Short mmCIF file of C-alpha atoms (C1' of nucleotides) in Angstrom, two decimals:
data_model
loop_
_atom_site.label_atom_id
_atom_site.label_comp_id
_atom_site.label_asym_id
_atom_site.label_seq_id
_atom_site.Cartn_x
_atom_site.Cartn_y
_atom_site.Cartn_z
CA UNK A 15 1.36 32.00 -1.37
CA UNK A 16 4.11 29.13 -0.91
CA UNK A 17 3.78 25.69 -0.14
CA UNK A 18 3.23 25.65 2.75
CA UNK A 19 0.48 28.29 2.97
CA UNK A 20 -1.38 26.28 0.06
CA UNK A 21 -0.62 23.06 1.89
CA UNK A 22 -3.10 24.88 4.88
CA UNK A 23 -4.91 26.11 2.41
CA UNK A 24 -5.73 22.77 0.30
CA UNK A 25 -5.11 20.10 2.93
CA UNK A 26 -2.50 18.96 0.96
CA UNK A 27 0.72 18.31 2.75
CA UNK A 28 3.44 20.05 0.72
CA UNK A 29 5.06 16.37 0.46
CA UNK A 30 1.75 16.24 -1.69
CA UNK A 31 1.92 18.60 -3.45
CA UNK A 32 5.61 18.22 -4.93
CA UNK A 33 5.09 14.92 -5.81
CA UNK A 34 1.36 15.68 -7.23
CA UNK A 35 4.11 18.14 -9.47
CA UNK A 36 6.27 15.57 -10.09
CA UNK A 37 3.91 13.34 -11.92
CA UNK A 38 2.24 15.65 -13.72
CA UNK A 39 -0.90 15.14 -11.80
CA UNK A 40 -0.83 19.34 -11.46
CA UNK A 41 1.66 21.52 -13.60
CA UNK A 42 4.78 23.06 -12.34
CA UNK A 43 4.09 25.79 -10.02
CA UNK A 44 5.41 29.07 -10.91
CA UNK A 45 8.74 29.97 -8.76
CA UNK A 46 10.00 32.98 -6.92
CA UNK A 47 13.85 34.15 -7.99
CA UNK A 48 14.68 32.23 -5.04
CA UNK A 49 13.11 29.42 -6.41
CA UNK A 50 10.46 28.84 -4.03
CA UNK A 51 7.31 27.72 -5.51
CA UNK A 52 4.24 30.56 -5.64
CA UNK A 53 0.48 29.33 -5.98
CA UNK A 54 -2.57 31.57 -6.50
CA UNK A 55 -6.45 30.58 -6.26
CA UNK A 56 -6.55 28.64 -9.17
CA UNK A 57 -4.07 26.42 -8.16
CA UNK A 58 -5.39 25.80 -4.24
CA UNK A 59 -8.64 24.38 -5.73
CA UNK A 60 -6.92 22.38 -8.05
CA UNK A 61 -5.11 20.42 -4.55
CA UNK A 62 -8.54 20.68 -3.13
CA UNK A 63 -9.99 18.90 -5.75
CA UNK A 64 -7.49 16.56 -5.36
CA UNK A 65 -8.28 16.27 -1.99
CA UNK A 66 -11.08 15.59 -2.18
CA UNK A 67 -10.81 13.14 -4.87
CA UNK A 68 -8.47 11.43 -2.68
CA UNK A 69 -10.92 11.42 0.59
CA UNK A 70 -13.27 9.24 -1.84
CA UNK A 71 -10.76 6.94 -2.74
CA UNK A 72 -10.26 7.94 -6.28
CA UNK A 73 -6.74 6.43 -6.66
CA UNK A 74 -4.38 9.15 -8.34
CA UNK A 75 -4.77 7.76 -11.64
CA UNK A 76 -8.36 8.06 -11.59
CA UNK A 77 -8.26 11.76 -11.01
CA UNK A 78 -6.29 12.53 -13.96
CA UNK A 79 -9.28 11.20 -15.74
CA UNK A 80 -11.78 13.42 -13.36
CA UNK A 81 -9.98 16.06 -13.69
CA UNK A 82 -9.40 16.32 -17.67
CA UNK A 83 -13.54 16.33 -17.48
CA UNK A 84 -13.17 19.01 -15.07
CA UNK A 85 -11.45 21.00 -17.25
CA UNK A 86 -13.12 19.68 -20.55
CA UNK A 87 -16.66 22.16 -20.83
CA UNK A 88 -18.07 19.96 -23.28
CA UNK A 89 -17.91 16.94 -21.43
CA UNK A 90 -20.88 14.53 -20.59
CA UNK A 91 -21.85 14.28 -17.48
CA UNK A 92 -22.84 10.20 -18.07
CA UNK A 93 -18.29 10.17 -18.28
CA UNK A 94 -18.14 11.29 -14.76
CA UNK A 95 -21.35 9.45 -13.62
CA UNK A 96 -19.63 6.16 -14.75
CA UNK A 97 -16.16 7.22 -13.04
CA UNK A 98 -18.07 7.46 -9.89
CA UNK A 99 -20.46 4.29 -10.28
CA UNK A 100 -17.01 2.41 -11.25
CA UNK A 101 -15.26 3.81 -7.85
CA UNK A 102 -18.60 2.59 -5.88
CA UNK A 103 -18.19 -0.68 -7.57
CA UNK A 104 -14.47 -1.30 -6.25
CA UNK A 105 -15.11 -0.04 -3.05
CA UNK A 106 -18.52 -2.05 -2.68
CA UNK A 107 -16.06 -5.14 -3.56
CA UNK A 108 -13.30 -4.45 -1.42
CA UNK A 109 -16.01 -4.20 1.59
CA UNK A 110 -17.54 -7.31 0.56
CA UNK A 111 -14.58 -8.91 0.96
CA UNK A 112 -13.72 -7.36 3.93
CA UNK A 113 -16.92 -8.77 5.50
CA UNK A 114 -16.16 -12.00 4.77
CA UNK A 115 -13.11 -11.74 6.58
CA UNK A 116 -14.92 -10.67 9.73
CA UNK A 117 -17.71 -12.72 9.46
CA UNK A 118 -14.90 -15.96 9.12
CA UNK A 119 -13.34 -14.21 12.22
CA UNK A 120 -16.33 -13.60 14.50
CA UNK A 121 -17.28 -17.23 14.24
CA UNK A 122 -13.91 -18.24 15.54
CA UNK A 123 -13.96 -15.78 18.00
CA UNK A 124 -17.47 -16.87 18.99
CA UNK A 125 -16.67 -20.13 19.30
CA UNK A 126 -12.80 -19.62 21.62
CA UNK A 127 -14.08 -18.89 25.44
CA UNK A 128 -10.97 -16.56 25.65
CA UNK A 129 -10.00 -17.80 28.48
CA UNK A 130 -6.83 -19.18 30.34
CA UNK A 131 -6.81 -22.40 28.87
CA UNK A 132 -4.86 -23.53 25.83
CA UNK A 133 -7.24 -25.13 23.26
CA UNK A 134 -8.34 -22.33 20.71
CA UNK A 135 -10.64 -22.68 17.85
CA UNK A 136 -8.87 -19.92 16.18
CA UNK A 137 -5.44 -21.50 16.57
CA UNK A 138 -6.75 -25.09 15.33
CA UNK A 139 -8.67 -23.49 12.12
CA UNK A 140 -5.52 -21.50 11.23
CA UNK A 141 -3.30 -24.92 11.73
CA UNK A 142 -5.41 -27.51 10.94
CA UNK A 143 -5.27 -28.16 7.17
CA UNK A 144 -6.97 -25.30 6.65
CA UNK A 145 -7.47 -25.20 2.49
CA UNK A 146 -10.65 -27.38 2.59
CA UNK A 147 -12.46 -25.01 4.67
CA UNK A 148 -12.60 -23.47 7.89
CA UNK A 149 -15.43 -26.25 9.61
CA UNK A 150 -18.21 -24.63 11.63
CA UNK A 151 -18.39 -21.50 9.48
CA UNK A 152 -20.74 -21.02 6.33
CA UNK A 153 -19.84 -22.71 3.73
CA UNK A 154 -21.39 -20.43 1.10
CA UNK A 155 -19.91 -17.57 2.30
CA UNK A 156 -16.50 -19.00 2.93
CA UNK A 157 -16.49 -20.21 -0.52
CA UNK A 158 -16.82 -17.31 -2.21
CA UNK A 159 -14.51 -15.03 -0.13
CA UNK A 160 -11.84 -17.15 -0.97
CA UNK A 161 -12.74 -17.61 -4.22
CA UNK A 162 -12.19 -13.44 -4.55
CA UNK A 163 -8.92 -13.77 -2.44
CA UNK A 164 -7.40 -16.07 -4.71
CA UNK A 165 -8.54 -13.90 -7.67
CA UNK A 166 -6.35 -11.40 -6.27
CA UNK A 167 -3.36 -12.89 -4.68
CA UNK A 168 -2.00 -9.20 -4.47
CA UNK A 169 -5.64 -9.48 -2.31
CA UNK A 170 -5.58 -5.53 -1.41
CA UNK A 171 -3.07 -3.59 -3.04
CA UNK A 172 -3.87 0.02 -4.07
CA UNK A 173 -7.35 -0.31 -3.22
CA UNK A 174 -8.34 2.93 -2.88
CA UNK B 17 9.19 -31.93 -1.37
CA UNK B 18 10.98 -28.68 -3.46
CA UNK B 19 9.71 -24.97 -3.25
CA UNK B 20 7.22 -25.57 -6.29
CA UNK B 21 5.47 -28.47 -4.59
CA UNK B 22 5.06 -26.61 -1.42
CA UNK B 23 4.34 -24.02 -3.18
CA UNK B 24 1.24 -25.45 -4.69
CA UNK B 25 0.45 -27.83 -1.22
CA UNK B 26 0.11 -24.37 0.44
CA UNK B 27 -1.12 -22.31 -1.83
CA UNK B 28 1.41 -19.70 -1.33
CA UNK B 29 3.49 -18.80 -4.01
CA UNK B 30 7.31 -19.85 -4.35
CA UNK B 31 8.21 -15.75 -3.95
CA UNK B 32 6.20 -15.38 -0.93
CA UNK B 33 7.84 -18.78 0.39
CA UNK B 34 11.34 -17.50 -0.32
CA UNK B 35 9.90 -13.63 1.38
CA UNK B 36 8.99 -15.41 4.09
CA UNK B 37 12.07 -17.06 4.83
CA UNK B 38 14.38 -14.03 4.54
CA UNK B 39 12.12 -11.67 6.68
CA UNK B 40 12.42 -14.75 9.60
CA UNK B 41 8.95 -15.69 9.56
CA UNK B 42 9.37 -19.19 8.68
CA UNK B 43 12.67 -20.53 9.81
CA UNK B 44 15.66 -21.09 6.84
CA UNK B 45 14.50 -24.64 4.82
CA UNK B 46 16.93 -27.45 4.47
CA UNK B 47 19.28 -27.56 1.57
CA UNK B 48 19.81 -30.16 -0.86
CA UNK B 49 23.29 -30.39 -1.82
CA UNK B 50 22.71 -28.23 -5.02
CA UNK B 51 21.04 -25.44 -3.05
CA UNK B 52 17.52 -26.34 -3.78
CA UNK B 53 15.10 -25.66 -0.63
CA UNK B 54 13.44 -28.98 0.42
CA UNK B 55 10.17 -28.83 2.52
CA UNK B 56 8.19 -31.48 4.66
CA UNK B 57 4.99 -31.86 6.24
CA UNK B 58 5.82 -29.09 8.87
CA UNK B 59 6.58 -26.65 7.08
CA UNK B 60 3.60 -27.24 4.77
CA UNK B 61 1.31 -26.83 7.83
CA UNK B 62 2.99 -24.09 8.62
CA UNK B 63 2.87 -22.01 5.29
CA UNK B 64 -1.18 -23.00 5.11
CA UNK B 65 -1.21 -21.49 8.24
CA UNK B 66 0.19 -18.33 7.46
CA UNK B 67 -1.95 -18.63 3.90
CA UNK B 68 -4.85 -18.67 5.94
CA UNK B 69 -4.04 -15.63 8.04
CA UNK B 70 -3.47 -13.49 5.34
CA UNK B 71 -6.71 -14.38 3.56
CA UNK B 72 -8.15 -13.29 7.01
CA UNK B 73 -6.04 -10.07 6.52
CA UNK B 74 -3.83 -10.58 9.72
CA UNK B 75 -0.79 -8.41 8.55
CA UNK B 76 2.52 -10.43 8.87
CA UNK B 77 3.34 -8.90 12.10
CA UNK B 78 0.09 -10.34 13.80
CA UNK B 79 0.87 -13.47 11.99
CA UNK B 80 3.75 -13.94 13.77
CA UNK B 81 2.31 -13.19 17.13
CA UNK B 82 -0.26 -15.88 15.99
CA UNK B 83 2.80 -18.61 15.64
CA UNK B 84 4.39 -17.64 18.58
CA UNK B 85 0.88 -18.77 20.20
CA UNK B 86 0.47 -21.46 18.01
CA UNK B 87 3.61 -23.45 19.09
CA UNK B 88 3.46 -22.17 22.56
CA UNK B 89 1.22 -25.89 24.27
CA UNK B 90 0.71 -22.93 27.36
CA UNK B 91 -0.97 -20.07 25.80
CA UNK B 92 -4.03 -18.60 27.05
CA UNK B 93 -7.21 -18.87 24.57
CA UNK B 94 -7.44 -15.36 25.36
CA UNK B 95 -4.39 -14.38 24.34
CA UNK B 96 -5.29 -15.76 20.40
CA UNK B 97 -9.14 -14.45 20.80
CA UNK B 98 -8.10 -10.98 21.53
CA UNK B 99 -5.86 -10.90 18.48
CA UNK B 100 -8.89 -12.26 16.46
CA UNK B 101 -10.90 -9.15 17.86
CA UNK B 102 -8.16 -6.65 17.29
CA UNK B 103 -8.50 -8.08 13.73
CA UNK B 104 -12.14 -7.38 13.65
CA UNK B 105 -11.95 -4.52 15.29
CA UNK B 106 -9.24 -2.99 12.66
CA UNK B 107 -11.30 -4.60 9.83
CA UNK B 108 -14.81 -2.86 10.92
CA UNK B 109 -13.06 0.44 10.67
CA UNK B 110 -11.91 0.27 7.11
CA UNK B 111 -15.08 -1.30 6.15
CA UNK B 112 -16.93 1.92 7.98
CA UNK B 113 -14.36 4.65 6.16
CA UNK B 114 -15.14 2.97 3.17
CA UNK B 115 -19.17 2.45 3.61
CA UNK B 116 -18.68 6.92 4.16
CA UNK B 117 -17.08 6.99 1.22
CA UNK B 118 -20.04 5.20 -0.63
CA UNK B 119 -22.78 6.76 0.96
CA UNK B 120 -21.12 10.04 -0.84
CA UNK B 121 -20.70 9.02 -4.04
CA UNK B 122 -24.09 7.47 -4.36
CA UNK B 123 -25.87 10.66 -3.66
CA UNK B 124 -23.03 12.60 -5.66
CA UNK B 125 -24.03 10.04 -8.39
CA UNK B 126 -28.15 9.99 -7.68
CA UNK B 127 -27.74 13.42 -8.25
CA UNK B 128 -25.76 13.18 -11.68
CA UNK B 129 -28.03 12.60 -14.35
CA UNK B 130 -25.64 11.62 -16.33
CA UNK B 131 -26.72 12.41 -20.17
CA UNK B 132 -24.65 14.00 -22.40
CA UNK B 133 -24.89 17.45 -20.74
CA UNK B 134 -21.98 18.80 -19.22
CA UNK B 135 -23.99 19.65 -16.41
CA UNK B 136 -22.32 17.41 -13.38
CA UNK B 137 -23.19 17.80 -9.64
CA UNK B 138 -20.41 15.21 -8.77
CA UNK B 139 -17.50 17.78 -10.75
CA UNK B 140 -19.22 20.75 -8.97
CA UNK B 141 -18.68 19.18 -5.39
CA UNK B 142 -15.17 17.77 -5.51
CA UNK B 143 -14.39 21.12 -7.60
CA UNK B 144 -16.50 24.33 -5.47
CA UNK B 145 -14.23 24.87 -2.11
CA UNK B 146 -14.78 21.01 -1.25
CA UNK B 147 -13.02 21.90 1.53
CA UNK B 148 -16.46 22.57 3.97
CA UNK B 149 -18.65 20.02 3.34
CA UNK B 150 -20.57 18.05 0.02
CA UNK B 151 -23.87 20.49 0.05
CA UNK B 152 -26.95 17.59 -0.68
CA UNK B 153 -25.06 14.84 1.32
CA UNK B 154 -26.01 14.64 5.24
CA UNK B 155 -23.52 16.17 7.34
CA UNK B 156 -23.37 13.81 10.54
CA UNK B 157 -22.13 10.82 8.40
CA UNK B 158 -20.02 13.24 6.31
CA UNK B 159 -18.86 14.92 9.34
CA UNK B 160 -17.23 11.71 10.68
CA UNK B 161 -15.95 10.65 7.49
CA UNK B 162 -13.97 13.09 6.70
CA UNK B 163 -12.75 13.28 10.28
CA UNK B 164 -11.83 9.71 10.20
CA UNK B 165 -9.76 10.19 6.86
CA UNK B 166 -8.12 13.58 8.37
CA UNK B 167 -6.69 11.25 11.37
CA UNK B 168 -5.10 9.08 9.09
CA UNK B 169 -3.07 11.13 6.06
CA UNK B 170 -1.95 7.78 4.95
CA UNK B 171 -5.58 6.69 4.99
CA UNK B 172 -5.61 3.19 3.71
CA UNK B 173 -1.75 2.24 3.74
CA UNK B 174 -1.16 -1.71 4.74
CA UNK B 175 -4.24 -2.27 6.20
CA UNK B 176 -4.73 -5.76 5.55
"C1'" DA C 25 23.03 -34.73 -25.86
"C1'" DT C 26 19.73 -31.46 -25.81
"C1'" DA C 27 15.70 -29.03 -24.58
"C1'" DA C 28 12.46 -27.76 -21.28
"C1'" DT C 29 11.26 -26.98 -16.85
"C1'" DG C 30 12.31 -25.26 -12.53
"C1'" DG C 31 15.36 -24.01 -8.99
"C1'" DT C 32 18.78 -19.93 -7.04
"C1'" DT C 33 20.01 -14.99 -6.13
"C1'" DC C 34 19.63 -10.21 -6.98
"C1'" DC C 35 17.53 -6.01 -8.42
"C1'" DC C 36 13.49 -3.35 -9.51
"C1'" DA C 37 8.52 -1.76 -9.41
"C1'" DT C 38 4.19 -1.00 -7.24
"C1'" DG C 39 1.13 3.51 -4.61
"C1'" DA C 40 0.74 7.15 -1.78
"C1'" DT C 41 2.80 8.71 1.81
"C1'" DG C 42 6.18 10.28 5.33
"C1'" DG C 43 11.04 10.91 7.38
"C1'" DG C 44 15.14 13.10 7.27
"C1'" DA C 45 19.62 15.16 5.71
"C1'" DA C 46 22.17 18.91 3.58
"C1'" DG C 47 21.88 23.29 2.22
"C1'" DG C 48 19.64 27.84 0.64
"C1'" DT C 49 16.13 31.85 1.88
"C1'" DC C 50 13.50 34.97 4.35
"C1'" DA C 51 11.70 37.79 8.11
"C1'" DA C 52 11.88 39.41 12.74
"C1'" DG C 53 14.25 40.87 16.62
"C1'" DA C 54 18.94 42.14 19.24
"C1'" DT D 25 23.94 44.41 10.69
"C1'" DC D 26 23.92 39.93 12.41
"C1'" DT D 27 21.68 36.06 14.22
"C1'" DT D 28 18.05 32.95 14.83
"C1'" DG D 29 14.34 30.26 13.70
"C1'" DA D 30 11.05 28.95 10.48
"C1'" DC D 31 10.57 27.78 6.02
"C1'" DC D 32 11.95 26.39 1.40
"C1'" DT D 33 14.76 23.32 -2.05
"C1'" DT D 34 16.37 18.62 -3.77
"C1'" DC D 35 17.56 13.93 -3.01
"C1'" DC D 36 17.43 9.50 -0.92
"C1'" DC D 37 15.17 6.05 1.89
"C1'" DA D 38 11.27 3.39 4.05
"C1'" DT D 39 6.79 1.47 4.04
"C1'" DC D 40 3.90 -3.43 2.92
"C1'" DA D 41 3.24 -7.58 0.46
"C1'" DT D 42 3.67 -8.86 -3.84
"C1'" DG D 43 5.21 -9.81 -8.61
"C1'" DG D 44 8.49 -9.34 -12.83
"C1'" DG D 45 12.51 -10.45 -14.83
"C1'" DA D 46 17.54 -11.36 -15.69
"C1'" DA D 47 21.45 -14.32 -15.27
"C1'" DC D 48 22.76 -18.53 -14.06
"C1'" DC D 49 22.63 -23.50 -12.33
"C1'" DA D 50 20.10 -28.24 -11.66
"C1'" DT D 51 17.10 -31.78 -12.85
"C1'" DT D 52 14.45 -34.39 -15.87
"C1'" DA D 53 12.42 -36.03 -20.09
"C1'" DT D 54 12.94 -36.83 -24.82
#
DNA sequence: ATAATGGTTCCCATGATGGGAAGGTCAAGA
DNA sequence: TCTTGACCTTCCCATCATGGGAACCATTAT
């Protein structure tokens, strides 16, 4: 099997996979005299674990960790358990977050009639000195989303 | 006012001031004779503006759709409201890919007891040929979660 | 005068991913 | 056998918004 066959095989694009080699996230593949890389079973589950790993939003460094537990017979399942209650956690906060932005933005779409006149609510809560507060919207709620987006000034980076 | 000061009247910080500059969304601050950036009123308005926007996660190509609207006195309401719904819109999606990716792990996790056996439901799904489905987890909202993550390889990439 | 703070530019890193060039390899068909 | 097309290899570059840090200059306070 080459790359490309495992790439089908794993949903992996081969772009993936070589730099998935290159980091050491999966060991160097065994290579034809050619040079051309050669992966067997073992390997295609590895990328589909991987995969999968990835399609939960495990960022890559997070599946080193699964993975070592993967491999490790004696581990405890309350290690992976926590791994995946931690990755619900970030995700649960990143949403949150994300909610408050749409929440903020539905009221001032709400209140703009969207139509061919020039006064917009949207425009005058961006513009008008807008690091007091955004006016009509929920205080509470606008409180504490900015609170978290000042936590993180880097507000999304490498979320998942 | 220098780049510090506006800095901290805006609440963006003196890298993101200078970024701003050099990518053309803010026009080129005046000088003082010894090269130091000097900043006003307007231009404090301005970056709060754009401080805002991010916070609501516009990506700086929206944002500077939402100047050109700003300064334009003849833009149509609708012209701003549909960019706030786009917004939403773009937001609610993310938010949904992510809520999928929740809904998983929690029943991966429920299903985890997580003691010190090596026993782990959540390593035997991302490991057994992940590739057609979770087993315990309901296939409609799997179904379209994994669907939604296959359209989009670079699933989560600048999505703020 | 000197030290501390803060400005300037320039380069580099992030994370996961793709694009693309330049060149080698392999298999199938003329 | 030769060509063609599909595939592989490595290497570099781009993304997006953000920060770190070095080397150097300016301002300000002691």
């Amino acid at each position: 099997m080459n790359i490309g066959e495992a790439s089908k095989a794993s949903g992996v694009s081969t772009k993936m996979i070589r730099y998935y080699e290159s980091i050491g996230l999966i060991p160097a593949a065994m290579r034809t005299g050619s040079g051309y890389r050669v992966y067997s079973g073992t390997e295609i589950q590895l990328l589909r674990f991987i995969r999968r790993s990835r399609d939960l939003g495990f960022p890559v460094e997070k599946i080193e960790e699964l993975l070592a537990l993967w491999r490790d017979r004696t581990r405890q399942s309350a290690d992976v358990k926590r791994l995946a209650l931690e990755q619900i956690d970030g995700l649960k906060r990143k949403v949150q977050e994300m909610q408050g932005m749409i929440d903020t933005l539905r009221h001032l779409a709400d209140a703009c009639c969207g139509d061919h006149h020039p006064d917009c609510p949207i425009l005058e809560d961006l513009g008008h000195g807008a690091v007091a507060g955004i006016g009509q919207h929920d205080r509470g709620t606008e409180a504490k989303s900015r609170h978290h987006s000042r936590l993180h000034s880097r507000r999304f980076g490498n979320f998942e």
